[in-house]
PDB file of C-alpha atoms in Angstrom:
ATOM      1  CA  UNK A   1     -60.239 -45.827 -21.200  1.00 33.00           C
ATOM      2  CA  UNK A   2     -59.617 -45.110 -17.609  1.00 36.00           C
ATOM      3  CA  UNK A   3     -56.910 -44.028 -15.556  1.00 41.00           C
ATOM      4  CA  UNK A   4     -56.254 -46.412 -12.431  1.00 51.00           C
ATOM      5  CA  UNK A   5     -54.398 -43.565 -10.759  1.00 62.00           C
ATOM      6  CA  UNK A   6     -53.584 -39.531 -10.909  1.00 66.00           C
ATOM      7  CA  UNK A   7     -51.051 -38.420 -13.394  1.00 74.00           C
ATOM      8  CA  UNK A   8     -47.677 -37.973 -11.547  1.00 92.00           C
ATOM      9  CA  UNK A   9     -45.650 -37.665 -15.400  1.00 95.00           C
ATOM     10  CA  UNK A  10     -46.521 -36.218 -18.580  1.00 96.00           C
ATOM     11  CA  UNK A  11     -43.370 -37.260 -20.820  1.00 97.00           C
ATOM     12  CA  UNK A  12     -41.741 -40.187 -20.185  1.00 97.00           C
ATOM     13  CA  UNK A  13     -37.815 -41.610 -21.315  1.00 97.00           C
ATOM     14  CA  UNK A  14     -36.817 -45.054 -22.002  1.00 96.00           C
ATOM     15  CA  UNK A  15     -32.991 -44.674 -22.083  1.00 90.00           C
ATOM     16  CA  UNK A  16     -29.697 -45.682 -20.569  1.00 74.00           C
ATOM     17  CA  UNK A  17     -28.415 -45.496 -16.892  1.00 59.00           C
ATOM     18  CA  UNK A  18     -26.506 -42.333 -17.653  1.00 65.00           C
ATOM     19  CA  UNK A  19     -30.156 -40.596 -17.943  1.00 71.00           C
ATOM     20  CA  UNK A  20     -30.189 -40.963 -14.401  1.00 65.00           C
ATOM     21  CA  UNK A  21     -28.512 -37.721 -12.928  1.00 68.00           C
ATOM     22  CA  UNK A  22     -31.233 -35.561 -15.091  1.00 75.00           C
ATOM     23  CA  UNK A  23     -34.122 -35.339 -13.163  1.00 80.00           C
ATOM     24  CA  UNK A  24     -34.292 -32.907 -10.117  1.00 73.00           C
ATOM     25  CA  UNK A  25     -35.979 -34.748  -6.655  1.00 80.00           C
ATOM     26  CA  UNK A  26     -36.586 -37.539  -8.163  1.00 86.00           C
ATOM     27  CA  UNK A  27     -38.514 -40.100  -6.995  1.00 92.00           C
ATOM     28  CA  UNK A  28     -38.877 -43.642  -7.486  1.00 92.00           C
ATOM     29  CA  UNK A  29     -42.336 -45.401  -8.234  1.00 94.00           C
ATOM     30  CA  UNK A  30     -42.265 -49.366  -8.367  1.00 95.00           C
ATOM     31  CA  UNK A  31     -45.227 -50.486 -10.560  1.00 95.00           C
ATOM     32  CA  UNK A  32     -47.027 -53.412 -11.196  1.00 94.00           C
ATOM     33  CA  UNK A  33     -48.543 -54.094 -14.798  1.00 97.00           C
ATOM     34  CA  UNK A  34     -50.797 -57.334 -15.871  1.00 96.00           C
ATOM     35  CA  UNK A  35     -47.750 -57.831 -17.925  1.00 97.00           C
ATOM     36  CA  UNK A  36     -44.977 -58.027 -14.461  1.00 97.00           C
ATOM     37  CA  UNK A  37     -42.672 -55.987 -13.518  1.00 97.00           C
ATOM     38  CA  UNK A  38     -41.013 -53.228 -15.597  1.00 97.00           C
ATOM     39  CA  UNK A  39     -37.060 -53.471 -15.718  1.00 96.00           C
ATOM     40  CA  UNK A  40     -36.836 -51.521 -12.988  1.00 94.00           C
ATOM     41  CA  UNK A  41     -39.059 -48.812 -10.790  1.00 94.00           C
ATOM     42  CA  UNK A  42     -39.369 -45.789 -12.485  1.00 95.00           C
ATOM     43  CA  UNK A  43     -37.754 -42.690 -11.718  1.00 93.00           C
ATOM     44  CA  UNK A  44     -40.224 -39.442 -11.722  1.00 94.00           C
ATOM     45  CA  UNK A  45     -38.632 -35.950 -11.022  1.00 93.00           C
ATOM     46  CA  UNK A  46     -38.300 -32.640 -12.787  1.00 92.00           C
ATOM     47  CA  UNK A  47     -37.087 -31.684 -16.278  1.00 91.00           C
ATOM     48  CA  UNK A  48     -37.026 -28.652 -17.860  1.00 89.00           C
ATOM     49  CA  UNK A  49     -40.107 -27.421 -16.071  1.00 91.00           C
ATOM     50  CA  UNK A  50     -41.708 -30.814 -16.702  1.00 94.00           C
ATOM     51  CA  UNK A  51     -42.709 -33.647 -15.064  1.00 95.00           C
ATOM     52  CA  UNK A  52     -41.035 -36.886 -16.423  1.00 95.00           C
ATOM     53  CA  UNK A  53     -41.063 -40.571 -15.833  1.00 95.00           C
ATOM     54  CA  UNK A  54     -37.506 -41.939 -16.468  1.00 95.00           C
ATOM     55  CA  UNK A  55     -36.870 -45.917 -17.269  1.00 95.00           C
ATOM     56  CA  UNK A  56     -33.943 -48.050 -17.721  1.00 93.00           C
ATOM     57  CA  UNK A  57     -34.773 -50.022 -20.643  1.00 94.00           C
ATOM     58  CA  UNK A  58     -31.842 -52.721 -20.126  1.00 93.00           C
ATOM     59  CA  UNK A  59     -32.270 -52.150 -15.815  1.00 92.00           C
ATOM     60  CA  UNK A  60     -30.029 -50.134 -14.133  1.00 88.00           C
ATOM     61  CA  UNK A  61     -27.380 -52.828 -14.217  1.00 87.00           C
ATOM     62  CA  UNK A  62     -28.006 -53.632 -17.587  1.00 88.00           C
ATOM     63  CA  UNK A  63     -29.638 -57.299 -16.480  1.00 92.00           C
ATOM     64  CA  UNK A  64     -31.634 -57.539 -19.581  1.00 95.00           C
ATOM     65  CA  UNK A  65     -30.294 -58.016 -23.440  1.00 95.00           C
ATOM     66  CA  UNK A  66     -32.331 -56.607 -25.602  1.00 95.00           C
ATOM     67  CA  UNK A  67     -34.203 -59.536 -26.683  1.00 96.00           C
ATOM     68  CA  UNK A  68     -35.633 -60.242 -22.989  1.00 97.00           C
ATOM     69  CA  UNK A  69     -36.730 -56.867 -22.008  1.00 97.00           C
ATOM     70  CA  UNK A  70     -39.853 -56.481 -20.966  1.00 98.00           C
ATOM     71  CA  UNK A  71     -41.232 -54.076 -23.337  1.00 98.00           C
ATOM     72  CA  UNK A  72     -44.842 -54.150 -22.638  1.00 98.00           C
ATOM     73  CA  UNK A  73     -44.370 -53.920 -18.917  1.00 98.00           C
ATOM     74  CA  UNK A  74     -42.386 -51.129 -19.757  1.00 98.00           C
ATOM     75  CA  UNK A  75     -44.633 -48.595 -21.841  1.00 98.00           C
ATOM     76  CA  UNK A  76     -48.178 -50.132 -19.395  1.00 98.00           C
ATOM     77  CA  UNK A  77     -46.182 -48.771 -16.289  1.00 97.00           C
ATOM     78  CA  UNK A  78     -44.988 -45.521 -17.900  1.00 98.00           C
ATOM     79  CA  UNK A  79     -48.732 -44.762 -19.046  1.00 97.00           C
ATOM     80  CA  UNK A  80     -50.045 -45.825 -15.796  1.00 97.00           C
ATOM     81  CA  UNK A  81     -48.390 -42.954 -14.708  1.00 97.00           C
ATOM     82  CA  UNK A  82     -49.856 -40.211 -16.892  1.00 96.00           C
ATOM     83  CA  UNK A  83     -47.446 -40.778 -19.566  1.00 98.00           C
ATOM     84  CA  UNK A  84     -48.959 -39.463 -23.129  1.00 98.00           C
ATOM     85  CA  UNK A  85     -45.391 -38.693 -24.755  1.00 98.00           C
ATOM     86  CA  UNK A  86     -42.161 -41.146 -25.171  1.00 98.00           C
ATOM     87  CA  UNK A  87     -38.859 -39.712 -25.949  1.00 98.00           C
ATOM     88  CA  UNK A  88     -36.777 -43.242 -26.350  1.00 97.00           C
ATOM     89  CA  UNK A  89     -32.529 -42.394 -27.297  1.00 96.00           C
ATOM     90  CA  UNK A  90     -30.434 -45.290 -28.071  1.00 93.00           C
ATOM     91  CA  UNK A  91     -27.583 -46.493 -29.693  1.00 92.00           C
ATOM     92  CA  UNK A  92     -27.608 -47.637 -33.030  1.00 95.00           C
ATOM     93  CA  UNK A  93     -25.284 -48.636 -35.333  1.00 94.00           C
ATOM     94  CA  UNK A  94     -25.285 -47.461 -39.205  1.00 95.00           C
ATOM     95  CA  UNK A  95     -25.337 -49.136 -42.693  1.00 96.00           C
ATOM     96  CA  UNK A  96     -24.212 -45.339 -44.365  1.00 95.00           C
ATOM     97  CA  UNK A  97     -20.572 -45.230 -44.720  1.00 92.00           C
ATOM     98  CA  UNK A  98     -20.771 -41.064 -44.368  1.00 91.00           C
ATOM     99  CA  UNK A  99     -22.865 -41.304 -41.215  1.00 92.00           C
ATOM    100  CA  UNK A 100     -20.691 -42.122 -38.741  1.00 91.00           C
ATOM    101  CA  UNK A 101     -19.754 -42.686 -35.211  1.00 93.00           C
ATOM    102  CA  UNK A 102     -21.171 -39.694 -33.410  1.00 93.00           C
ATOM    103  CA  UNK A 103     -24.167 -38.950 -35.604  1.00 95.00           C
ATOM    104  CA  UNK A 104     -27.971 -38.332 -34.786  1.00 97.00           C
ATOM    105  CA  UNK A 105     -30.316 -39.588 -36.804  1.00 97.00           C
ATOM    106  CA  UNK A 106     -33.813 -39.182 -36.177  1.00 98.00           C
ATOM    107  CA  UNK A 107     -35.562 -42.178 -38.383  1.00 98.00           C
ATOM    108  CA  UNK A 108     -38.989 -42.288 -39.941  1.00 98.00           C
ATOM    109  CA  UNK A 109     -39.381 -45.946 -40.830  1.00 98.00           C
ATOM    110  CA  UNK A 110     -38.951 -49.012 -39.068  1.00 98.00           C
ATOM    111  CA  UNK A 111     -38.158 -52.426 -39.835  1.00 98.00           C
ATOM    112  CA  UNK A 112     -38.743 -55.725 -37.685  1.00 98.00           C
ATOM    113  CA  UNK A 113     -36.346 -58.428 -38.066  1.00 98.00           C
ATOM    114  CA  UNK A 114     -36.928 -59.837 -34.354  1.00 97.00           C
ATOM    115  CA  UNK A 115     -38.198 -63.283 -33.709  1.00 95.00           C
ATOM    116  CA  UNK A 116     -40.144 -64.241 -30.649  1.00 91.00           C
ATOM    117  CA  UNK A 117     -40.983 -61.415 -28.752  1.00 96.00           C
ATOM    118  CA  UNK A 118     -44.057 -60.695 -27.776  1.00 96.00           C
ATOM    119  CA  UNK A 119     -45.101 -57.684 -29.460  1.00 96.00           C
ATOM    120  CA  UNK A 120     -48.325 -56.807 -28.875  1.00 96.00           C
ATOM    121  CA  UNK A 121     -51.236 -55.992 -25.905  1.00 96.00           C
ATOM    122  CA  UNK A 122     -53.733 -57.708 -27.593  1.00 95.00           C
ATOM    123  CA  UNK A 123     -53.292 -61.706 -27.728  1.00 91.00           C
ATOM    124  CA  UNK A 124     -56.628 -62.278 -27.137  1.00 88.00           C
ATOM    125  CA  UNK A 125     -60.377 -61.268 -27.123  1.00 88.00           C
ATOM    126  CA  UNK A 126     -60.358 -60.367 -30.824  1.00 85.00           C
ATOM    127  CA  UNK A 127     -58.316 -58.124 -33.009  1.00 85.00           C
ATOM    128  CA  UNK A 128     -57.032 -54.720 -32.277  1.00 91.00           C
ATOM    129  CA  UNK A 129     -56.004 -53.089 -35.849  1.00 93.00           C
ATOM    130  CA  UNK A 130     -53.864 -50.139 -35.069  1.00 95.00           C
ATOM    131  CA  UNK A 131     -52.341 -47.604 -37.800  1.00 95.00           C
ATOM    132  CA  UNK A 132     -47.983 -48.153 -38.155  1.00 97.00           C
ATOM    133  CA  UNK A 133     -47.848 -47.193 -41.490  1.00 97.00           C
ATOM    134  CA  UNK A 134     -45.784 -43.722 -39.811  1.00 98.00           C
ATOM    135  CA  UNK A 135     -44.551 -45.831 -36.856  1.00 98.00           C
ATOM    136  CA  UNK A 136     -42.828 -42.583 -35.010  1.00 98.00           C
ATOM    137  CA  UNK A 137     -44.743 -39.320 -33.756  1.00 98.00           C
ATOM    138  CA  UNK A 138     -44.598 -36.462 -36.113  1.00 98.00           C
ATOM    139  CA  UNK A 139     -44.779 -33.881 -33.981  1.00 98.00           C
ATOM    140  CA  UNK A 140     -42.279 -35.482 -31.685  1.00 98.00           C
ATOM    141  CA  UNK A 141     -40.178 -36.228 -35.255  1.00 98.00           C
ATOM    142  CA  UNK A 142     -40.309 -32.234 -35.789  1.00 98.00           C
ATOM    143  CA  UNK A 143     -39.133 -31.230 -31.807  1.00 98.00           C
ATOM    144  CA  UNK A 144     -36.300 -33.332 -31.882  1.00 98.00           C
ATOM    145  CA  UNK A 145     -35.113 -32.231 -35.475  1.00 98.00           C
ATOM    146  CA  UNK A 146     -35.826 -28.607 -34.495  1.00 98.00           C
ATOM    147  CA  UNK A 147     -33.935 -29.441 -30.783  1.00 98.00           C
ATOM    148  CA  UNK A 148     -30.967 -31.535 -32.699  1.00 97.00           C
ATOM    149  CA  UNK A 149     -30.022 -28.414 -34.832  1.00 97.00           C
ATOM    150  CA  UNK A 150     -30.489 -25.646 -32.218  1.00 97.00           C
ATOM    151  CA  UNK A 151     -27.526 -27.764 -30.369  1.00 95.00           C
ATOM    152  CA  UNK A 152     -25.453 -27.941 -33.708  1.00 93.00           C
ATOM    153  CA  UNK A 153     -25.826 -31.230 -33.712  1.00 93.00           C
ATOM    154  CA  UNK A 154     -26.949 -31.212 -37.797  1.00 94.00           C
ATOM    155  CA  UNK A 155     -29.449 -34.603 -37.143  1.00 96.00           C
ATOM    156  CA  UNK A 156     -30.554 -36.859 -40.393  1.00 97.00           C
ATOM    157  CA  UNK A 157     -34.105 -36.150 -41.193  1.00 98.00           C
ATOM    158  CA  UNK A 158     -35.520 -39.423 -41.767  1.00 98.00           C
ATOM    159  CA  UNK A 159     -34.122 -43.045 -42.536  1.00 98.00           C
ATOM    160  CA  UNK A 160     -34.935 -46.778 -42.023  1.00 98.00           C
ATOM    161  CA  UNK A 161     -34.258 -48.032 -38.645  1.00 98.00           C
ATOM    162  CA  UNK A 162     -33.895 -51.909 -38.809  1.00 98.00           C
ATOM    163  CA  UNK A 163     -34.509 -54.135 -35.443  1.00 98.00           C
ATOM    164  CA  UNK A 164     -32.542 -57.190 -34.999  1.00 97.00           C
ATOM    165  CA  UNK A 165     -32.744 -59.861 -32.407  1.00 97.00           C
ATOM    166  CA  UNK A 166     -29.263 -59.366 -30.679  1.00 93.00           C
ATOM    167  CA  UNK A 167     -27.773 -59.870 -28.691  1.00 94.00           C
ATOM    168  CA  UNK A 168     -25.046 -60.606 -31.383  1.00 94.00           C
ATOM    169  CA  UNK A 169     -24.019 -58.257 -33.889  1.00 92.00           C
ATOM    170  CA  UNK A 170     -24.989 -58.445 -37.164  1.00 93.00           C
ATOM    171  CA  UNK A 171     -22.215 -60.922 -39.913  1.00 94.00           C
ATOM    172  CA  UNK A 172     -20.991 -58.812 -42.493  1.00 93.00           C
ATOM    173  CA  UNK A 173     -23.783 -60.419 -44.964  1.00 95.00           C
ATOM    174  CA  UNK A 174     -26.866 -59.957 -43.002  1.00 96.00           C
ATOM    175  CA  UNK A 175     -25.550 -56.103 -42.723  1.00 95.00           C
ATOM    176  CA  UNK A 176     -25.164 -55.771 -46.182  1.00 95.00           C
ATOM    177  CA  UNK A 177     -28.424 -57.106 -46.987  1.00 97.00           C
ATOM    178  CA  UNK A 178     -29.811 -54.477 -44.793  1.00 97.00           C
ATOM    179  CA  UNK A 179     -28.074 -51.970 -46.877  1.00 96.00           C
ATOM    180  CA  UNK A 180     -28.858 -52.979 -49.929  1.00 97.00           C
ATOM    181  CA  UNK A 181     -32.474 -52.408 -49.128  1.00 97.00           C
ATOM    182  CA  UNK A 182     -32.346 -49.057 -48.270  1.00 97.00           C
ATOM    183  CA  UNK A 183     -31.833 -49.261 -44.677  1.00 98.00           C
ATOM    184  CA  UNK A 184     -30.018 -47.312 -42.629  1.00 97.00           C
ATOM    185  CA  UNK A 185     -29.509 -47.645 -38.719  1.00 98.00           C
ATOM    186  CA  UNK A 186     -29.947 -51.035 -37.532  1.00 97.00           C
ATOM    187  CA  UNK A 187     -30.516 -51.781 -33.548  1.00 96.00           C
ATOM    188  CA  UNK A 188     -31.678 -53.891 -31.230  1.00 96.00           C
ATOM    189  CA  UNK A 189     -34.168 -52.229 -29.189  1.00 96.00           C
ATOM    190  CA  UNK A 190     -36.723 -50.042 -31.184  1.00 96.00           C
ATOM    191  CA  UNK A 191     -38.928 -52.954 -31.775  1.00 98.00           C
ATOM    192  CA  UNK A 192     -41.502 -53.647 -30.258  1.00 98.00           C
ATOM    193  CA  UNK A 193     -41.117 -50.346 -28.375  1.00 98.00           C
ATOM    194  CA  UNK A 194     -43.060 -48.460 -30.896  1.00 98.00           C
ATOM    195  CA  UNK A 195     -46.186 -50.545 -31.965  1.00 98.00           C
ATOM    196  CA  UNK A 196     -46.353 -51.420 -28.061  1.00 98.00           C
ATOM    197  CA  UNK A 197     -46.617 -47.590 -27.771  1.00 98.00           C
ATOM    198  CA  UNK A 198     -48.847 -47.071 -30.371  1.00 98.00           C
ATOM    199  CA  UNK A 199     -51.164 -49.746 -28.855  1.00 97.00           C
ATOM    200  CA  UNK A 200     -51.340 -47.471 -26.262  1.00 98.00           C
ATOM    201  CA  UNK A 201     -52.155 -44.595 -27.881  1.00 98.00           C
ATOM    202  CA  UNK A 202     -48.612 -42.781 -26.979  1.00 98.00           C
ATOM    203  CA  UNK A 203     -46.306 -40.634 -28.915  1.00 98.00           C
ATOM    204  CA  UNK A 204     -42.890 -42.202 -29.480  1.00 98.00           C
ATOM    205  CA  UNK A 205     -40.011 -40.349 -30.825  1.00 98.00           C
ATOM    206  CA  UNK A 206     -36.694 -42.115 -31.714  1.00 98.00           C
ATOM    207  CA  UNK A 207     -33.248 -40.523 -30.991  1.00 97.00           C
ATOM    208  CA  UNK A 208     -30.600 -42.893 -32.249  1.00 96.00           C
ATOM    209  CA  UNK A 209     -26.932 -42.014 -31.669  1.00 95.00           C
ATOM    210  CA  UNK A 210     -24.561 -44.031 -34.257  1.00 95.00           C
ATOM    211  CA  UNK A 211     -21.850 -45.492 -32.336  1.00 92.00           C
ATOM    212  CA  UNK A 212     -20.194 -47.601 -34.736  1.00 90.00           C
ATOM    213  CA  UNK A 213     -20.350 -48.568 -38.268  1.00 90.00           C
ATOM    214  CA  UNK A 214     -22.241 -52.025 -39.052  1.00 89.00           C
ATOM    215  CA  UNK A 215     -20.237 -54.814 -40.066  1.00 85.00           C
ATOM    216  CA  UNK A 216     -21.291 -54.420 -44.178  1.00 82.00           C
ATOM    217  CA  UNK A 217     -19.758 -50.851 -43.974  1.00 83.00           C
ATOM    218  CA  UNK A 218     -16.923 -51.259 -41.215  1.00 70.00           C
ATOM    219  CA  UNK A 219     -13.602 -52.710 -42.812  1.00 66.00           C
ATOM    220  CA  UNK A 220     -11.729 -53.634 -39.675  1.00 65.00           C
ATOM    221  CA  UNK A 221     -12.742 -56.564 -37.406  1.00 67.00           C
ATOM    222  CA  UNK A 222     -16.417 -55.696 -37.627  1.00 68.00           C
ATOM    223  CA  UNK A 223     -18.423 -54.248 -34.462  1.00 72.00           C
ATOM    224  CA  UNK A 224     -17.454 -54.757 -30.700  1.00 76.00           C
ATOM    225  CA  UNK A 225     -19.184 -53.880 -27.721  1.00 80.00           C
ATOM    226  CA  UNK A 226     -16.109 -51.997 -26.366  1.00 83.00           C
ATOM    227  CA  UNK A 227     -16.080 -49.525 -29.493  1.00 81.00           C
ATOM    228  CA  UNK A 228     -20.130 -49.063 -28.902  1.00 81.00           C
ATOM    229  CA  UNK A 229     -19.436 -48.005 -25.185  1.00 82.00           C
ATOM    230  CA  UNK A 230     -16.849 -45.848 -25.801  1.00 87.00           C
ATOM    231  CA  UNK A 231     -18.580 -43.689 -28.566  1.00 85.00           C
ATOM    232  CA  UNK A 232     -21.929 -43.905 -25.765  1.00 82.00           C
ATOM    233  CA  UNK A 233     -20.353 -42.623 -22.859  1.00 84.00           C
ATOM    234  CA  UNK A 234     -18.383 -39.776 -25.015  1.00 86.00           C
ATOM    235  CA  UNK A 235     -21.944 -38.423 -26.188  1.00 87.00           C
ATOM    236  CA  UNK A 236     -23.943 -39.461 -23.121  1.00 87.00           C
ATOM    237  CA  UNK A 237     -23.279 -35.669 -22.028  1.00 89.00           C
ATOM    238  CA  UNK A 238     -24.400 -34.222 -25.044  1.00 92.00           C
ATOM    239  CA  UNK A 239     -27.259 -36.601 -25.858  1.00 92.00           C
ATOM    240  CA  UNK A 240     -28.387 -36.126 -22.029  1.00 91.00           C
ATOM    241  CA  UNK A 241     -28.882 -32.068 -22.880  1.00 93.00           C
ATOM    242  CA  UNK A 242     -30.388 -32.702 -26.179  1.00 96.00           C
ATOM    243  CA  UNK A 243     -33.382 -35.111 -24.653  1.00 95.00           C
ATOM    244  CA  UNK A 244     -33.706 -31.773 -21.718  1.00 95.00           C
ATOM    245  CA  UNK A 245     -34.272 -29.804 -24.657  1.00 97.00           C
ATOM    246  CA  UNK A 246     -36.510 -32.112 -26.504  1.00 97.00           C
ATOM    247  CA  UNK A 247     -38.718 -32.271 -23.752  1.00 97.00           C
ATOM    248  CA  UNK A 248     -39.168 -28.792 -22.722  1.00 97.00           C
ATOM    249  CA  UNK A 249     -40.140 -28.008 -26.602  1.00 98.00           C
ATOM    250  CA  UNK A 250     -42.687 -31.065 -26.822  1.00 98.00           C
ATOM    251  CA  UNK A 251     -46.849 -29.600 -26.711  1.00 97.00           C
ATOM    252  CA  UNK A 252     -48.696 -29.805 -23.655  1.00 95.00           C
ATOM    253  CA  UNK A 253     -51.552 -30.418 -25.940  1.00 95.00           C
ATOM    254  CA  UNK A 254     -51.300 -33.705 -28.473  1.00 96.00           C
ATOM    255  CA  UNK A 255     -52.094 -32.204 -31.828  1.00 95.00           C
ATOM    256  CA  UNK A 256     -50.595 -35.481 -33.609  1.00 97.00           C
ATOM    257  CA  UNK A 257     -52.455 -38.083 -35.156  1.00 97.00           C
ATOM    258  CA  UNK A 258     -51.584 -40.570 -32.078  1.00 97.00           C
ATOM    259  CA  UNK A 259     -53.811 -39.853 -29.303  1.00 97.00           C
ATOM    260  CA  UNK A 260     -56.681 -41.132 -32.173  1.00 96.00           C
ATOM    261  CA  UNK A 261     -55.051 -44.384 -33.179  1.00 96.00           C
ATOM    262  CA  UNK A 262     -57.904 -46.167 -31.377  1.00 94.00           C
ATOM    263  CA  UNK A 263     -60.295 -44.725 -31.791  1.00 92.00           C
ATOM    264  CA  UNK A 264     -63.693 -46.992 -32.822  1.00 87.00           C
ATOM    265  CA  UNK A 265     -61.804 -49.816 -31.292  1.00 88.00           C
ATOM    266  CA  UNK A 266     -63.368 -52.765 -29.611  1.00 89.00           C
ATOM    267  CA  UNK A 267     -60.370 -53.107 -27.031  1.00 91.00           C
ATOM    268  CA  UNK A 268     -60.307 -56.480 -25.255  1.00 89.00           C
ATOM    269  CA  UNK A 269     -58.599 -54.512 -22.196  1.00 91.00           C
ATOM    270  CA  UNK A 270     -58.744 -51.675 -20.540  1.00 91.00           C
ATOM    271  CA  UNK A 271     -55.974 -49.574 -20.580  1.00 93.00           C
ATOM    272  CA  UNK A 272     -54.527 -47.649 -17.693  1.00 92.00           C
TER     273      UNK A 272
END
């Protein structure tokens, strides 16, 4: 592996415009990938005595639904940089009738229920086998737990995150099918975000905030976008701190299982 330029980040966030106000002389860095552009240039400033690369995921007018991101563009910029860590919050809505509008929930599993998106770096030039059995970061699992109930926020240890293609809402039978399998948070982003980033040899650490309940568990008119933003922008303060404080407690040193995941590999590319 090789790096095409010098490190100007060491912990990057994939979040929401509102993320925007928390970096200190920021800076923004357009960057080009063999997979285009990003969704927007990234922002690189100061956080928490750290330097951090901060990007959109949906743009900073929200131009792309989740389906038509472009994910790989996204974490191959944000590593170009010097990024080795990936704190990613999002909203997420739950299939737990207890865990509510409001809660954090910091899952361990992952389910893909997408169709077409192009999930991985390595289409061609023979296959790249890569360890997802543990899709998240454990160290970055353990920071953001420790972070979460520091700030009272009493986070859920664990769960089964399940990716959908959007951008509709789940029907009320699809949701509870989801449920019934043990699931918990369903959203529309977290896939491919985290085998893209383990394909890259990052750490990625999930922070979903619940803004509604799913349609299986809800018993009104189901899910609308309007209840999702107002539950978002009522935490964005709150959730804003919590990713400061996440990132100031993650290790300068990787002592997780991640930076190894290709190890032995035969990669068909080389990575920046």
């Amino acid at each position: 592996m090789t790096t095409s330029r010098p490190p100007v980040a060491e912990i990057g966030v994939i979040g929401g415009s509102g993320f925007y106000s928390f970096l200190t002389d920021a800076e923004e860095i357009r960057v080009d990938t063999p997979f285009g552009a990003p969704s927007d240039p990234v922002a690189v400033g100061e956080l928490a005595g750290r330097r951090v690369a901060f990007l959109p995921r949906h743009g900073r007018d929200h131009r792309f639904p989740p389906h038509a991101i472009p994910y790989r563009a996204n974490l191959w910029a944000l590593r170009s940089l010097g990024v080795r860590q990936v704190v990613a919050p999002s909203a997420v809505g739950s299939l737990v009738p207890d865990r509510g509008p409001g809660t954090l929930a910091v899952p361990d599993q992952l389910v893909d229920r997408t169709a077409g998106r192009a999930q991985t770096y390595y289409e061609r030039g023979g296959a790249v086998h890569v360890p997802f059995a543990d899709p998240y970061c454990a160290e970055g699992r353990r920071v953001s737990l420790a972070a979460g109930r520091a700030a009272g926020w009493e986070p859920v240890d664990g769960g089964t995150l399940v990716v959908v293609e959007g951008p509709r809402f789940s029907t009320r039978a699809e949701s509870q099918w989801f449920a019934a399998q043990g699931w918990t948070l369903v959203g529309m982003t977290g896939h491919p975000e985290a085998v893209l980033a383990r394909e890259l040899a990052l750490c990625y650490t999930p922070l979903c905030l619940v803004t509604d309940l799913d349609a299986g568990v809800e018993t009104g008119e189901g899910v609308t976008m309007a209840d999702v933003l107002a539950v978002f922008r009522a935490n964005i303060g709150r959730l804003r701190t919590l990713v400061g404080d996440v990132v100031a407690a993650l290790p300068a040193e990787r002592t997780c299982a991640c930076p190894d995941v290709l190890s032995g590999a035969d990669l068909p590319l080389e990575l920046p």
